[in-house]
XYZ file of C-alpha atoms in Angstrom:
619
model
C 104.584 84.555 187.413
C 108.459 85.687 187.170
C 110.736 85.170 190.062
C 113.265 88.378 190.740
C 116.000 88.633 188.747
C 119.398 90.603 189.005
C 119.066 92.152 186.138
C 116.465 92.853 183.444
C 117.515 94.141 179.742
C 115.283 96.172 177.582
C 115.843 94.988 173.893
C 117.515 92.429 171.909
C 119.805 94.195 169.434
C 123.337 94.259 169.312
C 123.591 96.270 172.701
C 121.042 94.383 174.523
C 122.429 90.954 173.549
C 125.937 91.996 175.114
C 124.678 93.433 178.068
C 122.473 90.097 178.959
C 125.737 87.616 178.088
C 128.182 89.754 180.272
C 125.880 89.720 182.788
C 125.018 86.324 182.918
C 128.435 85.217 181.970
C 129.303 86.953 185.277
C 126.313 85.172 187.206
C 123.818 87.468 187.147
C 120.204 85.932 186.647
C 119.206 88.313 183.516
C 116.073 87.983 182.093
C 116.271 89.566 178.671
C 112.857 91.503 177.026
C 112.593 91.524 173.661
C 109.379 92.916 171.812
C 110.317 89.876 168.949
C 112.137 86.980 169.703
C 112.653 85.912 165.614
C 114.525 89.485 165.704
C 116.746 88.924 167.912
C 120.304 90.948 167.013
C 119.093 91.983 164.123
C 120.928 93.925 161.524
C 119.056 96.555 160.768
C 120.876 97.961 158.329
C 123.912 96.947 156.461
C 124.213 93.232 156.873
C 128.111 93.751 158.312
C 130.627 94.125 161.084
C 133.495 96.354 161.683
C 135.343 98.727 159.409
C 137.252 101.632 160.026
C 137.244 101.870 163.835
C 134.694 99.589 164.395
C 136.837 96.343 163.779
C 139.249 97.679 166.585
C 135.816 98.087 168.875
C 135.106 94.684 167.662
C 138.128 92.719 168.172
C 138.181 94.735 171.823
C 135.045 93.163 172.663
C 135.879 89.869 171.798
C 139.534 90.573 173.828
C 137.412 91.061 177.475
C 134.960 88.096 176.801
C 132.207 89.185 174.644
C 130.602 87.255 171.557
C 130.064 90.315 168.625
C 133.758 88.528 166.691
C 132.184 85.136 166.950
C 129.127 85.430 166.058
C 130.628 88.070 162.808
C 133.180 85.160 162.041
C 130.804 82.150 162.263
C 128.773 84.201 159.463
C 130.943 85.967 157.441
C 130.333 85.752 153.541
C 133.322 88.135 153.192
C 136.201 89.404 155.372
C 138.422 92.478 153.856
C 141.416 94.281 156.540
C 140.778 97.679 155.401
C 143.691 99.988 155.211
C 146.578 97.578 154.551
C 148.233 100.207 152.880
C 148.530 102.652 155.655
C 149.660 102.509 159.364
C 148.657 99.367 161.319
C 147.274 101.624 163.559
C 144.858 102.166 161.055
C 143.926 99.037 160.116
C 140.906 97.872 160.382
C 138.555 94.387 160.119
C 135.115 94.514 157.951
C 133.137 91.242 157.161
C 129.899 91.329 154.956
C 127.738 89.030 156.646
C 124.510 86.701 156.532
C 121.991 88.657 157.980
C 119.687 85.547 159.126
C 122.438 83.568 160.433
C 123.818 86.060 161.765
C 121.014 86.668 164.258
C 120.606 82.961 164.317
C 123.538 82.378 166.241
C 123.187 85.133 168.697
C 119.956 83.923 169.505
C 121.356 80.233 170.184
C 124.585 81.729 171.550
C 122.222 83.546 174.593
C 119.965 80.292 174.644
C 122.602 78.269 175.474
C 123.844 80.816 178.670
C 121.940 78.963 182.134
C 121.762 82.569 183.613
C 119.972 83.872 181.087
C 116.138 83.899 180.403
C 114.291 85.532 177.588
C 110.706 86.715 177.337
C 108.828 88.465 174.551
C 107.108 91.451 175.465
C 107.130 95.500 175.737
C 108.580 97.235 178.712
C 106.383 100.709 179.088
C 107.946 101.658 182.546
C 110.408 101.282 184.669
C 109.844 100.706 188.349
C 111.563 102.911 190.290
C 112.068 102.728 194.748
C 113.656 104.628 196.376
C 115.857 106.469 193.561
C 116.762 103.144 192.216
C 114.840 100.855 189.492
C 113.706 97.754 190.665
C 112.108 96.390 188.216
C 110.018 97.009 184.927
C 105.952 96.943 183.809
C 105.481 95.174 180.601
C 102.324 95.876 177.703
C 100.592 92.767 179.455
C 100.903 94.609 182.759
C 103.283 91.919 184.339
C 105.585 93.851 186.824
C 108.834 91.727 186.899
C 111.198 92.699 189.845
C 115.349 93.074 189.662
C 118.437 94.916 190.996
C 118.940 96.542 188.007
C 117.582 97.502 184.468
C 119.621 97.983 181.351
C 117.614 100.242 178.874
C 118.828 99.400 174.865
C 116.013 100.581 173.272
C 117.702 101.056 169.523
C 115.430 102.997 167.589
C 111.859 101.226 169.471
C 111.500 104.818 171.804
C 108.439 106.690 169.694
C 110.123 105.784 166.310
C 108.594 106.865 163.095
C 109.118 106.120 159.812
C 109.157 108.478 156.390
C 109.052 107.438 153.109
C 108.504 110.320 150.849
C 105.442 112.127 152.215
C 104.004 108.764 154.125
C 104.832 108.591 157.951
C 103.794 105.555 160.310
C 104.876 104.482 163.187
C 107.447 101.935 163.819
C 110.558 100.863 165.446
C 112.001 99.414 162.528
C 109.957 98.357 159.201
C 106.950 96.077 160.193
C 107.606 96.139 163.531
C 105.968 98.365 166.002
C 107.159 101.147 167.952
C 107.715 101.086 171.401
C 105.731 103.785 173.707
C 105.651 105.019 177.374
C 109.171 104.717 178.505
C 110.296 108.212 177.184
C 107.173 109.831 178.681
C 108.122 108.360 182.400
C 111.454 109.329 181.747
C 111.142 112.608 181.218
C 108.874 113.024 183.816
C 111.492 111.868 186.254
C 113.635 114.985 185.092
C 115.640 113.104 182.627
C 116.144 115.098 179.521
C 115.307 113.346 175.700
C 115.898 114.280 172.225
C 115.548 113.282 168.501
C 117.758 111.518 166.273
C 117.013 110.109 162.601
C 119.036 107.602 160.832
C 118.172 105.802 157.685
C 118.141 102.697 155.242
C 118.510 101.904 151.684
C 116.227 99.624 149.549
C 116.589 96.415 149.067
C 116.663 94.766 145.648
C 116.501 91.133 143.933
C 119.985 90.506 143.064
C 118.649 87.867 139.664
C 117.661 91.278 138.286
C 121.024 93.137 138.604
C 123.347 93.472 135.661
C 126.899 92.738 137.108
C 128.587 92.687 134.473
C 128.566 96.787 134.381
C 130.086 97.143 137.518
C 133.346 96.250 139.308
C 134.226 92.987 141.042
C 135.105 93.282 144.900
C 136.372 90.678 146.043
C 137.344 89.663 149.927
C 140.788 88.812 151.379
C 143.211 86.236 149.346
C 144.417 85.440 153.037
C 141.467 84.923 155.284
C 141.121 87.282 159.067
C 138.852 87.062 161.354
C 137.471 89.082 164.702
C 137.786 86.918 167.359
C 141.186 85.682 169.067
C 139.709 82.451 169.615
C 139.510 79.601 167.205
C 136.349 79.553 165.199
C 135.464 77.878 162.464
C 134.974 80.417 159.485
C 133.332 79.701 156.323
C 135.307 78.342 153.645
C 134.559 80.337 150.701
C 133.637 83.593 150.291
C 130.913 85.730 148.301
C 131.892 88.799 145.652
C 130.402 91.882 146.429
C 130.363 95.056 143.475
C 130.631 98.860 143.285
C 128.772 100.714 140.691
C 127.960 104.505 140.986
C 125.624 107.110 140.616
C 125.587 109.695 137.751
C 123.905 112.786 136.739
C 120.821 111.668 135.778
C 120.019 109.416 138.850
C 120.538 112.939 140.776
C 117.857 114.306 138.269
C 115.703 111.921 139.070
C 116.180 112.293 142.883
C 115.726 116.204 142.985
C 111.995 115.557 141.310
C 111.367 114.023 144.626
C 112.986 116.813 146.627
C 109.479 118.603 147.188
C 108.309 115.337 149.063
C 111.167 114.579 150.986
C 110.775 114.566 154.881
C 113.977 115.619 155.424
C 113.805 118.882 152.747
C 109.774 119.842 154.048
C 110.497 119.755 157.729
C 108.710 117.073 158.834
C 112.012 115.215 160.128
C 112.806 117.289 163.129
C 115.992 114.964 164.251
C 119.534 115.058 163.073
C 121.123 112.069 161.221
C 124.649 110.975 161.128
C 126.694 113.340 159.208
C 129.174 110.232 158.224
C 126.148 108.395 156.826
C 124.387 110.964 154.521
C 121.047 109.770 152.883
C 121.800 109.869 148.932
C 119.364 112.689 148.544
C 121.608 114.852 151.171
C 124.917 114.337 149.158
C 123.480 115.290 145.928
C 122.399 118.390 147.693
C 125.428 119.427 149.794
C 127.941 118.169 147.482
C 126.457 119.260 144.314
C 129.755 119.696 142.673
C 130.464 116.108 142.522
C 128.800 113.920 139.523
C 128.448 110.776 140.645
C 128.717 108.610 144.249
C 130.321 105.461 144.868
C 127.175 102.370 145.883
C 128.185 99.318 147.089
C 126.057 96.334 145.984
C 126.429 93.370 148.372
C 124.437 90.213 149.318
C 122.277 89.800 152.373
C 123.667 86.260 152.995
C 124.891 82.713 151.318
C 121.625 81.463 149.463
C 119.556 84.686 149.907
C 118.945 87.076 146.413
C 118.228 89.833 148.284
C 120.948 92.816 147.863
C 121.706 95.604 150.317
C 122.495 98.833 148.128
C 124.788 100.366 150.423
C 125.419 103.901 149.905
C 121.627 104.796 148.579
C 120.082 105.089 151.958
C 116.996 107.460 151.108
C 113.918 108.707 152.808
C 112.192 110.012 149.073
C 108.458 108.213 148.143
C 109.188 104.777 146.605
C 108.496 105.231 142.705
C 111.371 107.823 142.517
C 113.596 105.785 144.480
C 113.104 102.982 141.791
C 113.301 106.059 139.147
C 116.701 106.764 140.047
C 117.723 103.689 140.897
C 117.012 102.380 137.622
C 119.444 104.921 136.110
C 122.502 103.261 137.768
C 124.752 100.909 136.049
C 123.845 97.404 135.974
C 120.129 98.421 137.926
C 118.275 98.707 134.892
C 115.955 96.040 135.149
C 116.177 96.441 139.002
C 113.377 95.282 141.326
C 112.459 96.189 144.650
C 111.761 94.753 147.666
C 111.107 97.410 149.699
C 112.272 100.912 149.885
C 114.167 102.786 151.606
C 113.001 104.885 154.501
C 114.493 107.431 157.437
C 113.270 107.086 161.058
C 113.519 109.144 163.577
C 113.197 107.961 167.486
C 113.706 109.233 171.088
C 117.575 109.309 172.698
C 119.075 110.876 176.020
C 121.654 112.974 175.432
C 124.670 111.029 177.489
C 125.830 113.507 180.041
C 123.307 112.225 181.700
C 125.497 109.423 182.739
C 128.542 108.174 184.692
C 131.442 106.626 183.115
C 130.005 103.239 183.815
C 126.897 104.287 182.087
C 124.822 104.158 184.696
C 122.059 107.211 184.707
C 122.548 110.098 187.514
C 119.161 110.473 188.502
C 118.041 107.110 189.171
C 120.439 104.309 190.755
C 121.062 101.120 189.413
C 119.281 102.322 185.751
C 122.055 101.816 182.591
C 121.546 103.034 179.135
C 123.345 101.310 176.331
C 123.311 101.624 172.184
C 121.383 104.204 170.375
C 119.487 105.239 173.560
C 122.810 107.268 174.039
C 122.622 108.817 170.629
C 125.457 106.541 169.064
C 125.084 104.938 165.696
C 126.363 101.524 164.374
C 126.337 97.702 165.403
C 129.998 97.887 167.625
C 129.342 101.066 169.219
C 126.156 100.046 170.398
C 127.596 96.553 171.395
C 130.627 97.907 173.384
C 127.962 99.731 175.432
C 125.635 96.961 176.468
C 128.944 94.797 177.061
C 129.929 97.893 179.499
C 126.485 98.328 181.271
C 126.334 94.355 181.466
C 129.329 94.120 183.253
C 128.310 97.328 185.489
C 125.364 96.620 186.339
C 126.406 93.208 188.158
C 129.007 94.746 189.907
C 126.855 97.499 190.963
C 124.452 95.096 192.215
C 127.418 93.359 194.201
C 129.370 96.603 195.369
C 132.471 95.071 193.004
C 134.400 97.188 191.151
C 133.905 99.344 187.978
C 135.055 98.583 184.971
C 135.705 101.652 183.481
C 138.350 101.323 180.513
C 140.485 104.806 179.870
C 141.099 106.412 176.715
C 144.683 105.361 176.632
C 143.489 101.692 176.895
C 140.395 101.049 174.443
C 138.939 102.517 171.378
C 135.455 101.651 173.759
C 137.171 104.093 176.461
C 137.139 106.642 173.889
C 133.530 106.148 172.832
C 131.830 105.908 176.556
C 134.283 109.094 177.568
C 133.483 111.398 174.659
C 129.525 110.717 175.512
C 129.413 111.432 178.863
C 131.565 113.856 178.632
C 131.012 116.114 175.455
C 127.948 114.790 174.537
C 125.958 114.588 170.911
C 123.441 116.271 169.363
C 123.977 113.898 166.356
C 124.587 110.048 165.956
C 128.264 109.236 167.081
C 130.227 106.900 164.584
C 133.975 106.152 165.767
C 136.455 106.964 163.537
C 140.392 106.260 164.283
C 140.659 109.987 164.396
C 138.670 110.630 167.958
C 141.246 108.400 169.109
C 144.458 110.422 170.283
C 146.514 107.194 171.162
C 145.467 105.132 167.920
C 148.696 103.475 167.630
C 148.425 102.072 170.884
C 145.170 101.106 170.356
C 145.277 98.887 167.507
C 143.036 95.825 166.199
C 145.966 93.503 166.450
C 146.593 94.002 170.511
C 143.569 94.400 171.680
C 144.028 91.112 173.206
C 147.326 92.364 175.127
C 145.212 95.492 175.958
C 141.955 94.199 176.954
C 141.636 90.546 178.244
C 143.872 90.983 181.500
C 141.599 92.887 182.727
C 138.599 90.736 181.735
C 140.407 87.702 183.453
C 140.378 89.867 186.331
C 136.651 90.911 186.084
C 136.355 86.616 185.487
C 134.898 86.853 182.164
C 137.947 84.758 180.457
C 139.828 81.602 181.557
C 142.808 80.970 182.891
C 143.770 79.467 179.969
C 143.284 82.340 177.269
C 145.128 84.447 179.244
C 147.817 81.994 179.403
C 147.685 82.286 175.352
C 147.791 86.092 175.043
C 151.105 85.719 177.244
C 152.712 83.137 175.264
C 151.937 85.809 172.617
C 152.721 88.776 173.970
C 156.346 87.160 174.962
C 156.867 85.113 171.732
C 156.441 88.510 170.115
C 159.129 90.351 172.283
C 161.321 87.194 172.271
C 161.420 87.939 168.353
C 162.612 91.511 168.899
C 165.334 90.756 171.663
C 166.723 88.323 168.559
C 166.513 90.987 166.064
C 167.913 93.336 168.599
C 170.834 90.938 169.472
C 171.396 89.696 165.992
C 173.691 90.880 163.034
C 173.860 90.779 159.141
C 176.418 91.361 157.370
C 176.650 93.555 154.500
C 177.582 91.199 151.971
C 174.336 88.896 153.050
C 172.107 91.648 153.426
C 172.770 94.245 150.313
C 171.621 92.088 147.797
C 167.776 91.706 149.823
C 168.461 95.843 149.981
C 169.103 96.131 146.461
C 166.118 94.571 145.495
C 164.134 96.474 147.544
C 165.519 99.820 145.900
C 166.750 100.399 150.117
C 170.343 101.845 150.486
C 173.125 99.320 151.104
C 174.882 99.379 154.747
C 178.723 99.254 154.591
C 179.104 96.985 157.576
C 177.460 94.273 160.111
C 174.060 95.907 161.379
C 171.546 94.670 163.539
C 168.646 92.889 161.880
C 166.060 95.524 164.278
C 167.563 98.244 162.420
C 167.757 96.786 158.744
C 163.550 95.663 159.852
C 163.209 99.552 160.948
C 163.398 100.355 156.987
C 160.091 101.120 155.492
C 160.945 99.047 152.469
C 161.480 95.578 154.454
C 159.112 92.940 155.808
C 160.157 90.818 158.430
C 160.380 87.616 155.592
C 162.648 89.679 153.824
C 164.683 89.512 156.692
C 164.087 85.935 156.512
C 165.718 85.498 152.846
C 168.784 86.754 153.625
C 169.175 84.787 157.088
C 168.429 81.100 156.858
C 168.933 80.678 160.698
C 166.365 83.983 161.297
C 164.165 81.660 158.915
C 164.514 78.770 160.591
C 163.825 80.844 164.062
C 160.344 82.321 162.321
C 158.891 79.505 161.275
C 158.556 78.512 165.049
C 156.466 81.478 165.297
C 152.499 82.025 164.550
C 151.213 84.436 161.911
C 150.400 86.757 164.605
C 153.366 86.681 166.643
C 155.251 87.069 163.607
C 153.442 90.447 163.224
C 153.125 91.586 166.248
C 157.330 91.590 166.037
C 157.365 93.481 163.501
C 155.239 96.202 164.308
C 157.115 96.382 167.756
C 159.944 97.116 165.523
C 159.252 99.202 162.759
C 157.328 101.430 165.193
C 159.654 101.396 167.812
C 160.202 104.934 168.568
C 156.467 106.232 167.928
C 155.314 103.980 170.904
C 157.665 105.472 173.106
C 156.805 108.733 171.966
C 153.489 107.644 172.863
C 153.864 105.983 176.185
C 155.758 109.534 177.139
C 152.428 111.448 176.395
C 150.074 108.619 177.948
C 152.737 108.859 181.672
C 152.276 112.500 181.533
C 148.621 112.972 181.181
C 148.113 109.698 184.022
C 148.514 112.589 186.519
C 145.124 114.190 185.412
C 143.165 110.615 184.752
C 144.249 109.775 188.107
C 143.410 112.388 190.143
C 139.989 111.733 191.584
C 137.804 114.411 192.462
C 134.966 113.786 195.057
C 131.504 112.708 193.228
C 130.290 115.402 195.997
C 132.506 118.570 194.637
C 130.519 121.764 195.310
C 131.638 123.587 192.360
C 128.732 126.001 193.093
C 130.595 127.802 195.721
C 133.901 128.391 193.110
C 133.550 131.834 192.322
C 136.778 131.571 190.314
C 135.320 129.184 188.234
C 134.042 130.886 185.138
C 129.930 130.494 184.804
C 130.054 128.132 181.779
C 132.350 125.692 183.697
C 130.575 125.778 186.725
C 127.674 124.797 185.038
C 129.261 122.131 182.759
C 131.405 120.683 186.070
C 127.692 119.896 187.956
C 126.272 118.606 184.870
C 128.807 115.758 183.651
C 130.155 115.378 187.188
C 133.412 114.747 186.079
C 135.692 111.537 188.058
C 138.800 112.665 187.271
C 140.542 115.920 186.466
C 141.167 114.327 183.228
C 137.376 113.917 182.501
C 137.362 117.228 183.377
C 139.940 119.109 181.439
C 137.589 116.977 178.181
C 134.323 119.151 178.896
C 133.769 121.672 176.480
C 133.722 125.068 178.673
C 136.298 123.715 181.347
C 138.935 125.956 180.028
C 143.128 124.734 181.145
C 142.320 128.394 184.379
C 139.862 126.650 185.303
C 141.394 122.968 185.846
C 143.928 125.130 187.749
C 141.393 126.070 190.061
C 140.190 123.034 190.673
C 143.580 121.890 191.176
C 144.447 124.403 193.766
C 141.064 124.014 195.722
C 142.309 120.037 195.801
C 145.142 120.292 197.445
């Protein structure tokens, strides 16, 4: 019935839809399996993209070639930069999104790939030769051959779902869980765990009182993911905050006796950055009230996503307390909330390019790996795409480092450390953040997808008129004087201190107080030389400048630990034969089979004697 195919991808959520487009974009034939084709990227959860962290993993997918930025543009019913107020390095892209268009377009965005083929269906094995998979078994009992298989099961692998004392199975409310896959697994000596994560209700926004809680409105000035032009939505849609009080935790303690999570009967952890509201009341008890966002599933939908009540409690107190919030008096349900909890495989069970150790040419991707979140799990099924056909070609890794991508950060710290409990990225697991912001990712990132062939000629042209447009700005600024009688009065304004003599525009532009336009006001030929310059080149400028010193700072640190990331160590160490090598690390080193002495110096239990050990027994 099928012919063979490169590469075959379990799923069709966020990480399965990357991995089939980079492969296919690449020229893999990819035949993606999806248990529901009208479900196709689905957000689960909160109907949005990016945020802290996430909108840098975002923007660096679009950088290398993937589609996660223009699909989130093309649907966007709000865009917000969050963090304007601190650092650019953390600022950070969020857009609210339609949640039906949204998966709309990703579905006609892979339809319209040639590579790419898509059949409904449930994978319940993988087919393995000769310590490789070759293929896959389906629920009809169709064995469909390939090079490769790309496993992005979400939360499909034995999911369950709890609502107050009920528990069913399923993947994902209505839909069916998917069985068999973590039973073969294991039995191949792979080793599984349990996760949980959660959901919130879902309410008819006609029967919401807005008028009790605060306006939140998007962006005066318009952003967007994706470096490449898209058309975004004109207008865009208010979302609101309200919060919780003391009686709505009242309410939600009568249901404590009948939560899953309080009785036991949820055995998995959640994500400790996305507590259920019954978990805050309980370990934050000193606090009186939490903050809920109230934001619209799409552009003509009523339905309302109540962000921040994500619950597992039985249904009537969950409309109790809901009922108890500002402006959700009258408020009616469409269905509750509920936790599930679902299969994973802890990560150091993989190599860098997240392929699995213990059978060839098999890559997990998404919440397989125990992450949490839309971008997270997208990064990783844009990785494993692009891995899995050069695998299948003996072509070269991609394997991004830490100093290079927020997505280097996220693959290194799983294979590496591990996770017992959902990863989120946050800025902070990012040591070179200020390299690594939203606004370069292009600079960063797409060089080395024009290399892997995944973007023209022609946008990589554009990110070096960019790149040099921005540093031609800085040479000026560099080069060019004000004097002091042109300048102070811009200064004074600005409450800045007033310079007694001519002083290069760089360092006036180095003062915390200035912008780059106010620069502009008090030199009409600097003016005149801007307004040949885009938005972002214009910005890029002047974060070259004001942050001039930090990135050398940073470079430094980046030069000196390139030593360690380069070294290579042999994929066939014997660390077993180290008896100067405490236990622990011996143990840990044959585990995570570390690349690089970098990698290595990152495993909990490799202590800095240790990595001198290894240095000395490499030469």
């Amino acid at each position: 019935m099928f012919n063979k195919y490169n590469i075959i991808v379990v799923g069709g959520g966020h990480a399965g839809c990357e991995a089939a487009a980079a492969a296919a974009n690449l020229g893999s034939s990819v035949l993606l399996i999806t248990m529901n084709m009208a479900t196709i990227a689905q957000m689960s959860c909160n109907p949005a993209m990016g945020g802290v962290a996430k909108g840098q993993i975002v923007r660096e997918i679009d950088a290398m070639g993937g589609y996660s930025g223009i699909i989130a543009d093309k649907t966007t019913i709000q865009f917000r930069m969050l963090n304007r107020s601190k650092g650019p390095a953390m600022w950070s892209p969020r857009t609210q999104n339609d949640r039906i268009r949204f998966a709309e377009e990703w579905r006609l965005q892979l339809e319209s790939l040639p590579n790419l083929d898509i059949w409904q269906d449930t994978v319940k094995e993988i087919v393995v030769k000769d310590g490789k998979a070759s293929g896959v078994v389906t629920s009809l009992g169709i064995i469909i051959e390939s090079d490769a298989v790309i496993l992005t099961n979400g939360t499909f692998l034995n999911g369950t779902i709890h609502i107050g004392e009920k528990r069913f199975g399923g993947g994902r409310t209505g839909e069916k869980s998917a069985t068999g896959l973590t039973e073969q697994l294991v039995s191949l000596g792979f080793e599984s765990g349990r996760m949980k994560t959660g959901t919130p209700p879902r309410v008819d926004g006609r029967s919401l009182n807005y008028s009790k809680m605060e306006e939140q409105w998007g962006d005066d000035e318009r952003g967007k993911f994706s470096f490449t032009d898209v058309d975004l939505p004109m207008e865009q849609r208010c979302c609101w905050i309200t919060y919780t009080n003391e009686a709505v935790h009242e309410a939600l303690k009568e249901g404590f006796e009948k939560s899953p999570m309080f009785t036991g009967r949820i055995k998995g952890l959640g994500p400790r950055y996305c507590p259920s509201i019954e978990d805050k009341i309980n370990r934050f008890a000193e606090r009186d009230r939490h903050q809920i966002f109230v934001e619209p599933e799409g552009w003509k939908t009523i339905e309302i996503y109540v962000n921040g009540f994500s619950t597992s409690l039985p249904e009537d107190v969950q409309l109790k307390a809901m009922r108890l919030i500002p402006g959700f008096e009258n408020a009616r349900m469409f269905r509750p909330g509920y936790a599930i909890e679902y299969d994973y495989f802890p990560p150091m069970q993989l190599d860098l390019t997240l392929e699995t150790f213990r059978i060839k040419h098999l890559f997990f991707a998404g919440q397989i790996n125990g992450t949490t979140g839309y971008e997270e799990a997208a990064s990783q099924g844009f990785v494993a795409g692009v891995n899995a056909h050069q695998r299948i070609n003996d072509l070269h890794e991609l394997i991004l480092k830490r100093s290079e991508s927020y997505i280097g950060v996220l693959i290194d710290d799983l294979v590496t450390k591990g996770t017992e409990e959902p990863y989120r990225m946050f800025t902070s697991r990012a040591e070179h953040r200020l390299l690594l912001r939203q606004d370069n990712a292009d600079a960063r990132l797409t060089p080395i997808a024009h290399q892997l062939g995944l973007v023209s000629d022609e946008r990589l042209e554009q990110v070096k008129q960019k790149v040099e447009a921005a540093e031609h700005l800085v040479a000026y600024m560099r080069s060019q004087s004000v004097s002091a009688e042109v300048i102070n009065p811009v200064l004074d304004q600005l409450k800045s201190s007033p310079v007694s003599q001519k002083t290069r525009l760089f360092h006036i532009l180095s003062r915390p107080q200035v912008t780059i336009y106010d620069l502009a006001k008090a030199d009409e030929s600097f003016a005149d030389l801007l307004s040949q310059y885009s938005k972002e080149e214009i910005e890029q400028a002047e974060i070259k400048v004001k942050y001039d010193s930090y990135f050398e700072k940073e470079i430094e640190i980046v030069n000196k630990m390139r030593r360690m990331e380069d070294q290579e160590i042999n994929p066939d160490f014997n660390y077993s034969n180290l008896v100067s090598l405490s236990k622990e690390a011996r143990e840990k080193l044959i585990k995570v089979k570390p690349r690089t002495l970098g990698q290595a110096s990152r495993i909990s239990g490799v202590s800095p004697s240790d990595i001198s050990v290894l240095m000395i027994h490499m030469g």
